[in-house]
Amino acid sequence: MYPYRHLPYSHNAFKVFESVARLMSFTKASEELNVTQSAVSRQIKQLENELASSLVIRKHRSIELSDRGKELYEVLRKNYSSLDSLIAQWQAPTKSRIVIKSALSYATRVLMPKVAWLSEKYPDHEIVIIPSIEEDPVLEAEDCDLLIINTSQGDRYAGKQGVTFLRHEYMAPVYAELLSNKDIQTEDLLSLPHLHATLDHQDWKLWWKNAELKGVKKGRDTVFYSLDLALSACLSGQGVTVTDLLLVLPEIKRQFLKCPENIALQHSDWQYYCYQKRRSPITDDLLNWLVTQTQSDEKELVRLCEKFDWSYKDVTFTDPA
């Protein structure tokens, strides 16, 4: 049994009526449908007879839609539009994807601000960025175009096929102006609140040891278990956090974040590597961009060190030129 028992057997009349109603002209509809005007008129008349309803009010030099004609046209318009969009999706070429998997903080603070630029640079590709919380991924198990690794196990990746060293981390304490109305000195860090990105406080412990700062620590500790949360708290004036300065370079340049006076940059135990699983012109281009961008950021950090009199004699930049 035909399920749509109230519809005419032939749906062609609906197509003809939709054209007439949209163009408000028998003549224009016949041109659009490539049939004679009399054929259009007959189809409309037949539809009106089958529906037992007047749809088109014919005047001397124009036409109007009846109330039922307006209702029918609105339903047809919406459904034809939906059908056209659906079929267009089927026919549209599927974009190739560029999949970049990255350490979470790098994805958030380095890649995310560049998404619009990457989309413009590769308009025929869909940019997919996957944040990774896995510290030491197994390269053979990864399925992405580029994998950006933040690791303390550099020996595990250095020299491996497809792996490029990007950079070290450049660590220093940072704070927001909201925290203090005066410039903070290194010794002030003993009494200020410390914000941590990990439960083990490792970044602070390593920085504290290498800084050889004397005195008893009095500031409270707060753990956020995420660098981005720790930095957000820092930006809102809740305390001081130790971070990789290249991840907050824009905030430092605009003085949203500051370093204590006479600070010395340090390396952490962590480095960044990029793994290129399959070579292609696009992944080669992306890798070259990452390397160039990293070198540019390092040069900007050197410039800021010289501007604010921060020592960087104990760190190594990947592009010393």
Short mmCIF file of C-alpha atoms in Angstrom, two decimals:
data_model
loop_
_atom_site.label_atom_id
_atom_site.label_comp_id
_atom_site.label_asym_id
_atom_site.label_seq_id
_atom_site.Cartn_x
_atom_site.Cartn_y
_atom_site.Cartn_z
CA MET A 1 0.00 0.00 0.00
CA TYR A 2 1.35 3.40 -1.00
CA PRO A 3 2.22 5.15 2.30
CA TYR A 4 1.57 8.71 1.14
CA ARG A 5 -2.05 8.24 0.11
CA HIS A 6 -2.86 11.96 -0.02
CA LEU A 7 -0.11 12.84 -2.51
CA PRO A 8 -0.61 12.85 -6.28
CA TYR A 9 0.81 9.82 -8.06
CA SER A 10 3.18 11.97 -10.14
CA HIS A 11 5.42 14.39 -8.27
CA ASN A 12 6.44 16.28 -11.40
CA ALA A 13 3.50 18.64 -10.91
CA PHE A 14 4.99 19.70 -7.58
CA LYS A 15 8.25 20.61 -9.32
CA VAL A 16 6.33 22.67 -11.90
CA PHE A 17 4.26 24.40 -9.22
CA GLU A 18 7.37 25.21 -7.14
CA SER A 19 8.95 26.88 -10.17
CA VAL A 20 5.80 28.89 -10.96
CA ALA A 21 5.38 29.96 -7.32
CA ARG A 22 9.03 30.91 -6.92
CA LEU A 23 9.21 32.90 -10.16
CA MET A 24 5.58 34.08 -10.01
CA SER A 25 5.33 33.55 -13.76
CA PHE A 26 4.17 30.78 -16.09
CA THR A 27 6.47 32.12 -18.80
CA LYS A 28 9.62 32.17 -16.63
CA ALA A 29 8.78 28.74 -15.24
CA SER A 30 8.46 27.29 -18.74
CA GLU A 31 11.87 28.76 -19.65
CA GLU A 32 13.46 27.37 -16.51
CA LEU A 33 11.95 23.91 -17.02
CA ASN A 34 12.53 24.00 -20.79
CA VAL A 35 8.91 23.17 -21.65
CA THR A 36 6.09 25.15 -23.29
CA GLN A 37 4.01 27.58 -21.33
CA SER A 38 0.85 25.59 -22.12
CA ALA A 39 2.50 22.46 -20.65
CA VAL A 40 3.17 24.36 -17.43
CA SER A 41 -0.41 25.61 -17.34
CA ARG A 42 -1.77 22.07 -17.85
CA GLN A 43 0.42 20.67 -15.04
CA ILE A 44 -0.81 23.32 -12.61
CA LYS A 45 -4.42 22.76 -13.58
CA GLN A 46 -4.05 18.99 -13.19
CA LEU A 47 -2.47 19.47 -9.72
CA GLU A 48 -5.30 21.75 -8.65
CA ASN A 49 -7.82 19.15 -9.80
CA GLU A 50 -6.08 16.32 -7.94
CA LEU A 51 -5.84 18.37 -4.75
CA ALA A 52 -9.32 19.86 -5.20
CA SER A 53 -7.81 23.23 -4.32
CA SER A 54 -7.10 26.48 -6.15
CA LEU A 55 -3.38 27.17 -5.95
CA VAL A 56 -2.77 29.95 -8.48
CA ILE A 57 -4.99 32.97 -9.03
CA ARG A 58 -4.62 33.98 -12.66
CA LYS A 59 -4.91 37.67 -13.45
CA HIS A 60 -4.69 39.61 -16.72
CA ARG A 61 -0.91 40.19 -16.66
CA SER A 62 0.17 38.49 -13.45
CA ILE A 63 -0.57 35.68 -11.06
CA GLU A 64 -0.98 35.35 -7.31
CA LEU A 65 -0.89 32.38 -4.99
CA SER A 66 -3.97 31.44 -3.06
CA ASP A 67 -3.65 30.83 0.66
CA ARG A 68 -3.31 27.09 0.03
CA GLY A 69 -0.87 27.82 -2.78
CA LYS A 70 1.29 29.81 -0.37
CA GLU A 71 1.19 26.97 2.19
CA LEU A 72 2.11 24.37 -0.42
CA TYR A 73 4.95 26.50 -1.82
CA GLU A 74 6.46 27.03 1.64
CA VAL A 75 6.53 23.27 2.30
CA LEU A 76 8.01 22.54 -1.14
CA ARG A 77 10.61 25.32 -0.81
CA LYS A 78 11.91 24.02 2.51
CA ASN A 79 12.05 20.39 1.43
CA TYR A 80 13.57 21.06 -2.00
CA SER A 81 16.20 23.22 -0.30
CA SER A 82 16.99 20.44 2.19
CA LEU A 83 17.21 17.86 -0.59
CA ASP A 84 19.48 20.10 -2.65
CA SER A 85 21.82 20.62 0.34
CA LEU A 86 21.92 16.90 1.07
CA ILE A 87 22.77 15.93 -2.49
CA ALA A 88 25.32 18.74 -2.70
CA GLN A 89 27.09 17.21 0.32
CA TRP A 90 27.21 13.85 -1.45
CA GLN A 91 28.66 15.41 -4.56
CA ALA A 92 31.09 17.78 -2.83
CA PRO A 93 34.67 16.51 -2.91
CA THR A 94 35.86 15.36 0.50
CA LYS A 95 38.72 17.49 1.76
CA SER A 96 41.96 15.78 2.58
CA ARG A 97 42.97 16.13 6.20
CA ILE A 98 46.16 17.35 7.79
CA VAL A 99 46.29 15.68 11.20
CA ILE A 100 48.64 17.20 13.77
CA LYS A 101 48.82 15.50 17.14
CA SER A 102 50.53 17.54 19.79
CA ALA A 103 51.43 17.82 23.43
CA LEU A 104 48.49 19.59 25.08
CA SER A 105 50.13 22.90 26.04
CA TYR A 106 51.85 23.21 22.66
CA ALA A 107 48.55 22.57 20.89
CA THR A 108 46.77 25.18 23.01
CA ARG A 109 49.36 27.92 23.06
CA VAL A 110 51.28 27.49 19.79
CA LEU A 111 49.10 25.71 17.25
CA MET A 112 45.64 27.00 18.15
CA PRO A 113 46.49 30.68 17.46
CA LYS A 114 47.74 29.58 14.01
CA VAL A 115 44.67 27.59 12.94
CA ALA A 116 43.22 30.37 10.77
CA TRP A 117 46.60 30.89 9.10
CA LEU A 118 47.01 27.16 8.46
CA SER A 119 43.51 26.95 6.99
CA GLU A 120 44.29 29.79 4.59
CA LYS A 121 47.65 28.29 3.68
CA TYR A 122 46.09 24.88 2.89
CA PRO A 123 42.56 25.73 1.68
CA ASP A 124 41.99 22.29 0.15
CA HIS A 125 42.68 20.52 3.41
CA GLU A 126 40.88 20.20 6.71
CA ILE A 127 43.16 21.00 9.64
CA VAL A 128 42.79 18.50 12.49
CA ILE A 129 44.63 19.18 15.75
CA ILE A 130 44.53 16.41 18.35
CA PRO A 131 45.82 17.25 21.85
CA SER A 132 47.81 14.47 23.46
CA ILE A 133 48.29 13.87 27.18
CA GLU A 134 50.53 10.86 26.62
CA GLU A 135 54.04 11.78 27.72
CA ASP A 136 56.11 9.31 25.69
CA PRO A 137 54.09 7.98 22.74
CA VAL A 138 55.18 4.95 20.74
CA LEU A 139 56.01 6.31 17.30
CA GLU A 140 55.06 3.19 15.39
CA ALA A 141 51.57 3.25 16.90
CA GLU A 142 50.79 6.84 15.92
CA ASP A 143 48.52 7.62 12.97
CA CYS A 144 48.91 11.30 12.17
CA ASP A 145 50.83 13.47 9.73
CA LEU A 146 52.92 15.21 12.39
CA LEU A 147 53.36 14.37 16.05
CA ILE A 148 54.77 17.03 18.37
CA ILE A 149 56.26 15.42 21.46
CA ASN A 150 57.16 17.03 24.77
CA THR A 151 59.38 14.56 26.58
CA SER A 152 61.92 14.17 29.34
CA GLN A 153 63.15 11.02 27.57
CA GLY A 154 65.01 12.72 24.74
CA ASP A 155 67.26 9.69 24.13
CA ARG A 156 64.15 7.73 23.21
CA TYR A 157 63.52 9.93 20.16
CA ALA A 158 66.79 11.65 19.20
CA GLY A 159 68.21 10.29 15.97
CA LYS A 160 65.15 8.17 15.16
CA GLN A 161 63.97 8.16 11.54
CA GLY A 162 61.43 10.90 10.89
CA VAL A 163 62.18 12.69 14.18
CA THR A 164 63.34 16.33 14.24
CA PHE A 165 64.50 18.10 17.37
CA LEU A 166 62.55 21.35 17.79
CA ARG A 167 63.81 22.98 20.96
CA HIS A 168 64.52 22.96 24.65
CA GLU A 169 62.24 24.50 27.24
CA TYR A 170 63.28 27.92 28.59
CA MET A 171 62.05 28.09 32.16
CA ALA A 172 61.53 31.06 34.46
CA PRO A 173 58.95 32.24 37.01
CA VAL A 174 56.25 34.58 35.68
CA TYR A 175 53.62 36.72 37.35
CA ALA A 176 50.93 39.20 36.37
CA GLU A 177 50.91 42.86 37.29
CA LEU A 178 47.71 42.21 39.28
CA LEU A 179 49.83 40.30 41.79
CA SER A 180 51.98 43.26 42.81
CA ASN A 181 52.05 46.99 42.23
CA LYS A 182 55.87 46.91 42.23
CA ASP A 183 58.45 44.93 40.28
CA ILE A 184 59.06 41.60 41.94
CA GLN A 185 62.60 40.67 42.93
CA THR A 186 63.95 37.14 42.90
CA GLU A 187 63.95 36.96 46.71
CA ASP A 188 60.24 37.88 46.76
CA LEU A 189 59.51 34.45 45.33
CA LEU A 190 60.06 32.96 48.79
CA SER A 191 56.90 34.54 50.16
CA LEU A 192 54.60 34.69 47.11
CA PRO A 193 51.98 32.00 46.31
CA HIS A 194 53.33 29.29 44.02
CA LEU A 195 51.12 27.88 41.26
CA HIS A 196 51.93 24.38 40.00
CA ALA A 197 51.01 22.49 36.85
CA THR A 198 51.92 19.08 38.30
CA LEU A 199 51.43 17.31 41.62
CA ASP A 200 55.16 16.77 42.08
CA HIS A 201 55.98 20.52 41.77
CA GLN A 202 58.86 19.43 39.54
CA ASP A 203 59.23 22.68 37.54
CA TRP A 204 59.49 24.75 40.70
CA LYS A 205 61.84 22.26 42.41
CA LEU A 206 64.26 22.20 39.47
CA TRP A 207 64.19 25.97 39.02
CA TRP A 208 64.65 26.51 42.76
CA LYS A 209 67.64 24.16 42.85
CA ASN A 210 69.39 25.75 39.87
CA ALA A 211 68.65 29.31 41.01
CA GLU A 212 70.41 28.63 44.33
CA LEU A 213 68.02 31.02 46.04
CA LYS A 214 68.73 31.20 49.78
CA GLY A 215 66.03 31.46 52.40
CA VAL A 216 62.95 29.71 53.71
CA LYS A 217 59.94 29.33 51.40
CA LYS A 218 56.78 30.76 53.01
CA GLY A 219 54.36 31.08 50.08
CA ARG A 220 51.42 28.69 49.81
CA ASP A 221 51.21 26.08 47.04
CA THR A 222 48.27 25.48 44.69
CA VAL A 223 48.21 22.65 42.16
CA PHE A 224 46.09 22.91 39.00
CA TYR A 225 47.31 19.74 37.30
CA SER A 226 47.38 21.63 34.02
CA LEU A 227 49.76 24.28 32.74
CA ASP A 228 46.94 26.18 31.06
CA LEU A 229 44.98 26.38 34.31
CA ALA A 230 48.09 27.42 36.22
CA LEU A 231 48.78 30.15 33.66
CA SER A 232 45.16 31.34 33.82
CA ALA A 233 45.45 31.63 37.59
CA CYS A 234 48.76 33.43 37.15
CA LEU A 235 47.24 35.91 34.69
CA SER A 236 44.46 36.65 37.18
CA GLY A 237 47.04 37.60 39.82
CA GLN A 238 46.75 34.55 42.06
CA GLY A 239 50.44 33.78 42.26
CA VAL A 240 53.68 32.95 40.46
CA THR A 241 54.27 29.95 38.24
CA VAL A 242 57.36 28.54 36.55
CA THR A 243 56.79 27.98 32.85
CA ASP A 244 58.45 27.62 29.47
CA LEU A 245 58.70 31.22 28.30
CA LEU A 246 58.18 30.34 24.63
CA LEU A 247 54.67 29.16 25.51
CA VAL A 248 53.81 32.59 26.92
CA LEU A 249 55.82 34.72 24.53
CA PRO A 250 52.81 36.85 23.39
CA GLU A 251 51.86 37.58 27.01
CA ILE A 252 55.42 38.56 27.88
CA LYS A 253 55.79 40.80 24.84
CA ARG A 254 52.60 42.66 25.84
CA GLN A 255 53.63 42.66 29.51
CA PHE A 256 50.55 40.73 30.61
CA LEU A 257 53.11 38.47 32.27
CA LYS A 258 56.44 39.53 33.73
CA CYS A 259 59.54 37.83 35.09
CA PRO A 260 61.21 38.87 38.36
CA GLU A 261 64.10 41.29 38.14
CA ASN A 262 67.51 39.87 37.12
CA ILE A 263 66.14 36.43 36.42
CA ALA A 264 68.23 33.71 34.74
CA LEU A 265 66.64 31.38 32.20
CA GLN A 266 67.06 27.66 32.75
CA HIS A 267 66.40 24.50 30.81
CA SER A 268 64.02 21.93 32.21
CA ASP A 269 64.45 18.17 31.73
CA TRP A 270 61.99 18.33 28.83
CA GLN A 271 62.44 18.98 25.11
CA TYR A 272 60.21 19.20 22.05
CA TYR A 273 60.54 16.86 19.06
CA CYS A 274 58.48 16.52 15.89
CA TYR A 275 57.82 13.13 14.31
CA GLN A 276 56.93 13.00 10.61
CA LYS A 277 55.42 9.60 9.94
CA ARG A 278 54.99 9.91 6.18
CA ARG A 279 56.84 12.40 4.03
CA SER A 280 54.87 14.50 1.55
CA PRO A 281 55.25 18.02 0.16
CA ILE A 282 52.71 19.31 2.70
CA THR A 283 54.20 17.59 5.75
CA ASP A 284 57.68 18.72 4.65
CA ASP A 285 56.33 22.26 4.38
CA LEU A 286 54.64 22.05 7.79
CA LEU A 287 57.75 20.70 9.46
CA ASN A 288 59.85 23.46 7.90
CA TRP A 289 57.30 26.01 9.19
CA LEU A 290 57.48 24.58 12.71
CA VAL A 291 61.28 24.73 12.70
CA THR A 292 61.32 28.26 11.28
CA GLN A 293 58.63 29.43 13.72
CA THR A 294 60.57 27.95 16.63
CA GLN A 295 63.77 29.70 15.60
CA SER A 296 61.91 32.98 15.19
CA ASP A 297 60.40 32.64 18.68
CA GLU A 298 63.81 31.89 20.16
CA LYS A 299 65.27 35.01 18.58
CA GLU A 300 62.39 37.04 20.00
CA LEU A 301 63.06 35.57 23.44
CA VAL A 302 66.73 36.58 23.18
CA ARG A 303 65.60 40.09 22.30
CA LEU A 304 63.34 40.20 25.37
CA CYS A 305 66.14 38.89 27.58
CA GLU A 306 68.38 41.72 26.44
CA LYS A 307 65.57 44.26 26.84
CA PHE A 308 64.74 43.23 30.41
CA ASP A 309 68.27 42.22 31.43
CA TRP A 310 67.46 38.54 31.93
CA SER A 311 70.43 36.21 31.85
CA TYR A 312 70.38 33.43 29.26
CA LYS A 313 73.99 32.27 29.52
CA ASP A 314 72.93 28.91 30.96
CA VAL A 315 70.63 27.93 28.09
CA THR A 316 71.24 26.77 24.54
CA PHE A 317 69.17 27.99 21.63
CA THR A 318 68.67 25.78 18.60
CA ASP A 319 69.47 28.67 16.26
CA PRO A 320 72.22 30.71 17.96
CA ALA A 321 72.45 33.01 14.91
#
